Short mmCIF file of C-alpha atoms in Angstrom, two decimals:
data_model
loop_
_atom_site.label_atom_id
_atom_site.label_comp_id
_atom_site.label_asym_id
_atom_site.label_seq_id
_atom_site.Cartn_x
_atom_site.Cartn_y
_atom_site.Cartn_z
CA UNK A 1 -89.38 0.26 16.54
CA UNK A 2 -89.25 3.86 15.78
CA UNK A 3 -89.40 4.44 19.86
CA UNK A 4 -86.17 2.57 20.04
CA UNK A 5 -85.04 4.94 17.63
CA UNK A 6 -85.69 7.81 19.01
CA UNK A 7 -84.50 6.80 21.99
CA UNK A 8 -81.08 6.53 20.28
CA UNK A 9 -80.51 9.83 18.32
CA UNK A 10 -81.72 11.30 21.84
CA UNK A 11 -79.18 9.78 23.79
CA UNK A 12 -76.27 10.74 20.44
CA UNK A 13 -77.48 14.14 21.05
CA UNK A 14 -76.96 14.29 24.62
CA UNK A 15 -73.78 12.84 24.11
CA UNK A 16 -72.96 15.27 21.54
CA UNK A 17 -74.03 18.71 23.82
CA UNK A 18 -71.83 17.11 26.76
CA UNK A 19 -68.73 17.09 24.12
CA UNK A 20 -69.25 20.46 22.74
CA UNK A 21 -68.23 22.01 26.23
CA UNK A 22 -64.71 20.01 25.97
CA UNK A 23 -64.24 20.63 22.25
CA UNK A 24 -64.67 24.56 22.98
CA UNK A 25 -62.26 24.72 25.46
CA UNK A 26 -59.30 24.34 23.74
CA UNK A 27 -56.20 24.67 25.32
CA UNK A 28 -54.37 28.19 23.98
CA UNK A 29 -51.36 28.11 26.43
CA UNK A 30 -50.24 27.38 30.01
CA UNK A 31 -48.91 28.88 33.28
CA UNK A 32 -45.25 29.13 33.86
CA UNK A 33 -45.18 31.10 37.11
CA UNK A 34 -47.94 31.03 40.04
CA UNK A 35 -46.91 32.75 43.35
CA UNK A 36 -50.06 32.39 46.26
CA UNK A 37 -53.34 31.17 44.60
CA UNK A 38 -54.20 31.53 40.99
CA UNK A 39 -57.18 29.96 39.73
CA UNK A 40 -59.36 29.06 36.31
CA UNK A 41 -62.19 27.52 35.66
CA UNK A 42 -61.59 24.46 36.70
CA UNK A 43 -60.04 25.12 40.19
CA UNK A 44 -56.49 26.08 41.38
CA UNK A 45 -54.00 26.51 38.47
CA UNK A 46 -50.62 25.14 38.98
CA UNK A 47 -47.35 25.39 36.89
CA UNK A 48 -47.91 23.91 33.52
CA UNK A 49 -51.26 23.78 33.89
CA UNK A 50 -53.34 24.62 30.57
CA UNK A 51 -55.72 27.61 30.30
CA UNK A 52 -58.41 26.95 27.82
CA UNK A 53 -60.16 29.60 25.56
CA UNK A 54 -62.71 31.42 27.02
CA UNK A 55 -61.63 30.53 30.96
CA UNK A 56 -61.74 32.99 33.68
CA UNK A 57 -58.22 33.85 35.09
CA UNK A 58 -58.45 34.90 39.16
CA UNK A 59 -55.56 35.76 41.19
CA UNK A 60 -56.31 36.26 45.34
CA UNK A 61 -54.77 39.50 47.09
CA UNK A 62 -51.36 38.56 47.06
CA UNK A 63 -51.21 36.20 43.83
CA UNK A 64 -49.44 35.94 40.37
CA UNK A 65 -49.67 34.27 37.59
CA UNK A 66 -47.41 34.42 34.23
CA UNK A 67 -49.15 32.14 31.25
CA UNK A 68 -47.14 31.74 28.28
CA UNK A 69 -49.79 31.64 24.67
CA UNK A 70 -48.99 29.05 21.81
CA UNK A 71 -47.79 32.14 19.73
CA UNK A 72 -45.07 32.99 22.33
CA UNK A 73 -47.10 35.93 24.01
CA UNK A 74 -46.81 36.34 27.48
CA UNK A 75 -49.13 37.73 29.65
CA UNK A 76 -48.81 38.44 33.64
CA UNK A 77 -51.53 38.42 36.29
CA UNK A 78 -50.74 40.42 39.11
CA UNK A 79 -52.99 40.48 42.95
CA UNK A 80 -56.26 40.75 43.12
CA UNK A 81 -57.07 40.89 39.18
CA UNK A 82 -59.28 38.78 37.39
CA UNK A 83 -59.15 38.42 33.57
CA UNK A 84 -60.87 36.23 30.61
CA UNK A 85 -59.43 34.68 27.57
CA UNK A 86 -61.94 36.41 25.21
CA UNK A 87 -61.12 35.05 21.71
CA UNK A 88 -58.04 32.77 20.14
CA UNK A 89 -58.21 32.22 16.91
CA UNK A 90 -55.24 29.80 16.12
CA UNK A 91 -53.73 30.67 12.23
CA UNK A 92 -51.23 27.99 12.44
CA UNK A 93 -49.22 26.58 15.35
CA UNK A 94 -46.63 29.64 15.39
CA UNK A 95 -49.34 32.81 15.26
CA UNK A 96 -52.77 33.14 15.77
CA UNK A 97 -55.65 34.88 13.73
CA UNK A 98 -57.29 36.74 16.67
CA UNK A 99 -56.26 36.65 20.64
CA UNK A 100 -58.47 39.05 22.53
CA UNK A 101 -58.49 39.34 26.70
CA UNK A 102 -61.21 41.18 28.38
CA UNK A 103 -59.50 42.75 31.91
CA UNK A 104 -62.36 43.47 34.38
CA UNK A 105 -59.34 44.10 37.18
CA UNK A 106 -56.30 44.19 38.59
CA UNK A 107 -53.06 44.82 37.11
CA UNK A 108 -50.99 43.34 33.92
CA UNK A 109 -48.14 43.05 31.85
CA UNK A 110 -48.25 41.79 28.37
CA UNK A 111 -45.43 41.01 25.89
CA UNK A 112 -46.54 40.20 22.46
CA UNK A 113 -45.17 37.31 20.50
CA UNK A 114 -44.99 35.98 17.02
CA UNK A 115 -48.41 36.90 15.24
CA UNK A 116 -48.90 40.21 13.42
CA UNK A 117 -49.91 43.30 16.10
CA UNK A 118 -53.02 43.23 14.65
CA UNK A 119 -54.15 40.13 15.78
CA UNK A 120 -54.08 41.79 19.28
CA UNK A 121 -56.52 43.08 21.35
CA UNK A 122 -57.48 43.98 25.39
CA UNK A 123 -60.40 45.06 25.97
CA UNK A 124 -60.93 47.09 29.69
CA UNK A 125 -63.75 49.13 31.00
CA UNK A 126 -62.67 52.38 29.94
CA UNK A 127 -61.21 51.64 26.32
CA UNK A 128 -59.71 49.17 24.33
CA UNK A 129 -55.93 48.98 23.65
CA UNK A 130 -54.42 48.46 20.36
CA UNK A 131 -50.96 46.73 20.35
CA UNK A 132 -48.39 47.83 17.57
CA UNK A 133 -45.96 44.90 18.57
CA UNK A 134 -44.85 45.89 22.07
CA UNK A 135 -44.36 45.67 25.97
CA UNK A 136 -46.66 47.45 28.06
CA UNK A 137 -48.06 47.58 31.97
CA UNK A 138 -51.78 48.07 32.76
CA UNK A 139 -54.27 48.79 35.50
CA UNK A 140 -57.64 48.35 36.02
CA UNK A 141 -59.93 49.58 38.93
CA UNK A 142 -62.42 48.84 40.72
CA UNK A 143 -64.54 51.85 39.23
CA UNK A 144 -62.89 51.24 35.66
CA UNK A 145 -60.64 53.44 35.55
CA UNK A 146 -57.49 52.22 33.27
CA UNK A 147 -53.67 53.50 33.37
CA UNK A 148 -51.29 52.00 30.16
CA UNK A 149 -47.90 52.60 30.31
CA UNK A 150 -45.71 51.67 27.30
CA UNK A 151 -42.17 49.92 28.02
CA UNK A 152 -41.63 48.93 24.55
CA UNK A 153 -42.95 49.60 20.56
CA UNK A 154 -45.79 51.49 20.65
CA UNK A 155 -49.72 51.09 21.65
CA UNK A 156 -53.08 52.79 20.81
CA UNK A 157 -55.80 53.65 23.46
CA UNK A 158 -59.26 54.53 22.20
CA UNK A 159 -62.31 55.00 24.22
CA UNK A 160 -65.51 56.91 24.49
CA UNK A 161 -63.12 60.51 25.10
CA UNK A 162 -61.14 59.62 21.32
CA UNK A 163 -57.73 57.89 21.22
CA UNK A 164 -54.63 57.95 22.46
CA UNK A 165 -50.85 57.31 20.91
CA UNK A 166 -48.27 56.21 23.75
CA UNK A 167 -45.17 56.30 21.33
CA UNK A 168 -41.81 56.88 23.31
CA UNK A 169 -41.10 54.45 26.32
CA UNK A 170 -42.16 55.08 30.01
CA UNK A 171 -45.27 56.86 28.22
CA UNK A 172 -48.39 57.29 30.23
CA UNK A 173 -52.57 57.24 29.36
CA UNK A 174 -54.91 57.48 32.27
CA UNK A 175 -58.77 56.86 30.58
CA UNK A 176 -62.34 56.68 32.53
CA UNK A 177 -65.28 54.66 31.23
CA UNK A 178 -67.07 58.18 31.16
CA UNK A 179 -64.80 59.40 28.30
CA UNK A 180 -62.30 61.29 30.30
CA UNK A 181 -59.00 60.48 29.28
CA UNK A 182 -55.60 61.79 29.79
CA UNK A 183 -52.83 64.06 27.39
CA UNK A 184 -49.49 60.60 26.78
CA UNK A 185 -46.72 61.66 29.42
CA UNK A 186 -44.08 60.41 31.43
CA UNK A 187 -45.50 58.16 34.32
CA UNK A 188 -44.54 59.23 37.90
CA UNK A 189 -45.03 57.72 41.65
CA UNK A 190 -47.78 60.47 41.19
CA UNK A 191 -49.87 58.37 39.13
CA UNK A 192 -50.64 55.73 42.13
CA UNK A 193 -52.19 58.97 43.59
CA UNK A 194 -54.39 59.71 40.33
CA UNK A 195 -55.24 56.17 40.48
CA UNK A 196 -56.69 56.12 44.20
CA UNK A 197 -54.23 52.71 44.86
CA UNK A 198 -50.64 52.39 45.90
CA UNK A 199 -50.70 48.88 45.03
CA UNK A 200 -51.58 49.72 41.09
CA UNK A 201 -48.82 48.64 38.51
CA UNK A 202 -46.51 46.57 41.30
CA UNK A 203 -44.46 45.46 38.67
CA UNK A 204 -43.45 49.09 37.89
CA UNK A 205 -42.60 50.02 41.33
CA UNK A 206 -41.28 46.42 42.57
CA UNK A 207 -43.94 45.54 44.57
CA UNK A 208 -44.14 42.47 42.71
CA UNK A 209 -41.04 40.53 40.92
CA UNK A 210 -41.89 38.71 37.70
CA UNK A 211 -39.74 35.51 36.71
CA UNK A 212 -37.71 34.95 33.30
CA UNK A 213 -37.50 38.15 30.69
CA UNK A 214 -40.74 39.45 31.01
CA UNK A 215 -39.28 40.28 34.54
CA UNK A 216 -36.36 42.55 32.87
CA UNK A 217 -38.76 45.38 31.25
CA UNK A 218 -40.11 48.15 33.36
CA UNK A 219 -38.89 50.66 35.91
CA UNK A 220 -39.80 54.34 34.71
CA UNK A 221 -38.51 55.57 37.84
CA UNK A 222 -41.54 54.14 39.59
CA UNK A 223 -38.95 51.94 42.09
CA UNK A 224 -39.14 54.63 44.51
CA UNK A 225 -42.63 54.17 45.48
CA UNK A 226 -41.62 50.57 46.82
CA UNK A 227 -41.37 51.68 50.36
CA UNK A 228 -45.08 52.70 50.48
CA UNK A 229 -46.37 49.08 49.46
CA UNK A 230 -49.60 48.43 52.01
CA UNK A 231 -49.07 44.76 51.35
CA UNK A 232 -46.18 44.36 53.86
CA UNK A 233 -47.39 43.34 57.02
CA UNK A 234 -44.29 41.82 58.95
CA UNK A 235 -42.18 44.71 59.30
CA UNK A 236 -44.78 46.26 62.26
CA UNK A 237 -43.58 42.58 64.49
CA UNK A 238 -40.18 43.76 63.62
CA UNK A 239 -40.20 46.99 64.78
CA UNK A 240 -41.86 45.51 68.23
CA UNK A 241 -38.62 43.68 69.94
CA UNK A 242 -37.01 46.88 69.82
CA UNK A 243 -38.02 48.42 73.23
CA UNK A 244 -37.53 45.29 74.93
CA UNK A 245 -34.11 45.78 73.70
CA UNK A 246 -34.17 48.48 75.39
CA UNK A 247 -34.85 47.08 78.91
CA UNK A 248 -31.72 45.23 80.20
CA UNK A 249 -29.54 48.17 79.83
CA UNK A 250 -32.12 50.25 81.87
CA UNK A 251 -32.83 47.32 84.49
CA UNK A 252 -28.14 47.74 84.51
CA UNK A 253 -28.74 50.99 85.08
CA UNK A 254 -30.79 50.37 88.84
CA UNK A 255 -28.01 48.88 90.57
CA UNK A 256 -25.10 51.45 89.26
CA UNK A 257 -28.02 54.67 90.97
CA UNK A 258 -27.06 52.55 94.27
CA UNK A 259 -23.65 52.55 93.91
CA UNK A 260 -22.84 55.81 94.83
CA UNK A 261 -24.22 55.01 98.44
CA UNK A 262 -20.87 53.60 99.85
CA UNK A 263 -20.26 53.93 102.99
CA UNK A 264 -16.86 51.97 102.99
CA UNK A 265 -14.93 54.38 100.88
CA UNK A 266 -15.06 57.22 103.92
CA UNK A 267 -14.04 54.01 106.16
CA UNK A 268 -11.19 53.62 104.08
CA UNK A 269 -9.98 57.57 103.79
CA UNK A 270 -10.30 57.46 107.65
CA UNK A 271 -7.22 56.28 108.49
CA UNK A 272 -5.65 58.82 105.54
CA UNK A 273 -7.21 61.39 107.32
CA UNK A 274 -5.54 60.37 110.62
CA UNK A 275 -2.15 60.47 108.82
CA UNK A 276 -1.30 63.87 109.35
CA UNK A 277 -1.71 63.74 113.02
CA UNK A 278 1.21 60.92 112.83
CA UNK A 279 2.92 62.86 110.53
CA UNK A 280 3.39 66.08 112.50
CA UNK A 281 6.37 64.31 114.65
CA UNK A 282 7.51 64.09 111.59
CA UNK A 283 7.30 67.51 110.36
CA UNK A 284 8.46 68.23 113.74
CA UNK A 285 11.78 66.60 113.78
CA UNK A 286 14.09 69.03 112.31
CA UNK A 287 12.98 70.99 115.30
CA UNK A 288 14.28 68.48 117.79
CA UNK A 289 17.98 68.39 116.88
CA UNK A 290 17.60 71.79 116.56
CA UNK A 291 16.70 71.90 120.35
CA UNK A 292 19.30 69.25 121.01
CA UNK A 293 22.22 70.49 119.94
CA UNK A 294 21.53 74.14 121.17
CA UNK A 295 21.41 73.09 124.25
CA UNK A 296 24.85 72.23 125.44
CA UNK A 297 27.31 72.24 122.25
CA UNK A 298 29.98 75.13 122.04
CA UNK A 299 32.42 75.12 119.53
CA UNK A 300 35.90 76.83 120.77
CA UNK A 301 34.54 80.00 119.87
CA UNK A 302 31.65 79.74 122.30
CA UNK A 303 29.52 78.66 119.25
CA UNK A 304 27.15 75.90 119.95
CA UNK A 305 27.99 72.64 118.22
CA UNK A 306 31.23 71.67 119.37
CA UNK A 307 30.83 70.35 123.10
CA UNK A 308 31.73 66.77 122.29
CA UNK A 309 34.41 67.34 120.56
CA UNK A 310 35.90 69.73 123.35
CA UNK A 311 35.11 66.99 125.97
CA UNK A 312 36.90 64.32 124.33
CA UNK A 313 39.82 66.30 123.79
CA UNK A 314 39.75 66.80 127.79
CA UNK A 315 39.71 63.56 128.61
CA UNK A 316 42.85 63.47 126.45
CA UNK A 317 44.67 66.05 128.25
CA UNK A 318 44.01 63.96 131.37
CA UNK A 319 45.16 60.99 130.66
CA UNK A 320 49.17 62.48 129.09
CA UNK A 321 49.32 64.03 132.45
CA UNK A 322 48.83 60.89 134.42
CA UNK A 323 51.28 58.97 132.01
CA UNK A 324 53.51 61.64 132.90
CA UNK A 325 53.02 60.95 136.68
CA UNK A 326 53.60 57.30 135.85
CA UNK A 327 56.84 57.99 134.64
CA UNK A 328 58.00 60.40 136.65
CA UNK A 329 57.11 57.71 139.63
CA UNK A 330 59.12 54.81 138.21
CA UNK A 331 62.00 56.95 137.31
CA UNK A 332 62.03 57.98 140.73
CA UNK A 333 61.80 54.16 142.02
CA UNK A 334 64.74 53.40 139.88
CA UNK A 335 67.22 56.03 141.05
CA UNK A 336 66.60 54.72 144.26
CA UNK A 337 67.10 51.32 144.15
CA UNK A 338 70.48 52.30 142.27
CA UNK A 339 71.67 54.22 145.13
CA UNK A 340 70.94 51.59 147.57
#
């Protein structure tokens, strides 16, 4: 009897570890926004899917994710980053007692909501940051080394190297797990430099857009360093077609070299050339009346140019004296046939 018993407060207790897994992972808020692949614990996370206390956030090279906590604070995953929902301690269903993330890489945004800034804290590599109620951008790398830089309120940064105050906006800290740690100053496109990655704080330089109002914070000048994103890799096939743009007006260009081989034009100028030899009569012709009419013309004066007109007045002279003749004649018939 008692082995029947034990055989049931062994199988309760099984039963019992195998819930304690799904009673711990509470839900503490959900994804709004996933660009590429974004996962969790439990495989891909999709909008409106629930991330749990203590789950693992991943985001692949070119991912994002923007989760939204029960308090209201907002928190966004940007490529390659991977992050873990430390500690939520819920207060009541507006704030929470603790909310701590651990950020082993990548690069963030948070936003904080509704419970007190002391309830806040993100742990990194180099330091842990203290949230006064703000907005703020930060980057972790591969070797640990973490940039903050405040958009809004104001943040603490304390690490093995003391602690740091970013106070005005566009303020920057850059700390190393060894202790080093930078003077607060204005961030720059210099910092991606410091920071050994162009791709650090996209979100800052637009590398990465970021939906709804967490999307409307940032800038700090850092737009300019868009351009240089390494992540772009379709505007190399874009710049390809344009030699072979270049080729139709060159293969245009073959048959217009030819062109000035025509033989037809000189054809054509042949006959223009010929012209002037048919032409000289005519440059020639005022010589011929010239020849013409000094050779038998005379005007009354013995000048040439009047022969004709002296000839036809001959002929006139000739004929009154044979009218004269004529009448002379008939007068003289008609006297004698009177007198006979």
């Amino acid at each position: 009897m008692w082995g029947w018993r034990s055989v049931s407060v062994a199988t309760l207790c099984i039963a019992l570890n195998g819930a304690w897994p799904a009673l711990a992972a509470e839900p503490v808020g959900q994804a709004v926004v996933v660009k590429t692949q974004v996962t969790g614990q439990s495989g891909p996370i999709e909008v409106d899917t629930r991330v749990h206390r203590n789950e693992r956030i991943k985001t692949s090279q070119s991912g994002l994710g923007q989760f939204v906590f029960r308090d209201g604070t907002k928190l966004a995953v940007g490529w390659g980053s991977s992050v873990v929902i430390d500690k939520y301690v819920f207060d009541d269903s507006q704030s929470v007692k603790k909310l701590t993330i651990r950020a082993a890489k990548g690069t963030f945004r948070w936003v904080s909501g509704n419970s007190n800034s002391s309830a806040y804290q993100i742990l990194t590599p180099a330091g842990t940051i203290g949230v006064r109620g703000t907005a703020f951008d930060f980057y972790v790398g591969p070797d640990g080394t973490t940039a903050i830089v405040l958009l809004n309120g104001a943040a603490r940064f304390c690490g093995p190297g003391g602690c740091r105050q970013l106070q005005q906006r566009c303020d920057c800290v850059v700390a190393k797990p060894n202790g080093d740690m930078s003077a607060a100053r204005r961030v720059d496109p210099s910092i991606l430099a410091t920071l050994g990655n162009q791709r650090a704080l996209p979100f800052l330089s637009g590398n990465q857009r970021l939906a709804g109002g967490i999307g409307m914070l940032g800038g700090c000048n850092m737009a300019s360093v868009a351009p240089e994103r390494k992540d772009r890799t379709r505007p190399p096939p874009a710049v390809a077609p344009a030699p072979q743009r270049q080729d139709p007006p060159q293969r245009q260009a073959e048959p217009q070299k030819e062109r000035p081989n025509k033989p037809d034009k000189p054809h054509h100028d042949k006959p223009h050339h010929d012209r002037p030899h048919h032409d000289k009569p005519h440059h020639d012709k005022p010589d011929r009346p010239d020849k013409h009419d000094g050779h038998g013309r005379h005007d009354d004066d013995g000048k040439p140019g009047n022969h004709g007109l002296d000839h036809r007045g001959h002929e006139r002279h000739h004929d009154r004296d044979r009218d004269h003749n004529n009448d002379r004649n008939h007068d003289r018939g008609h006297n004698f046939n009177r007198g006979r």
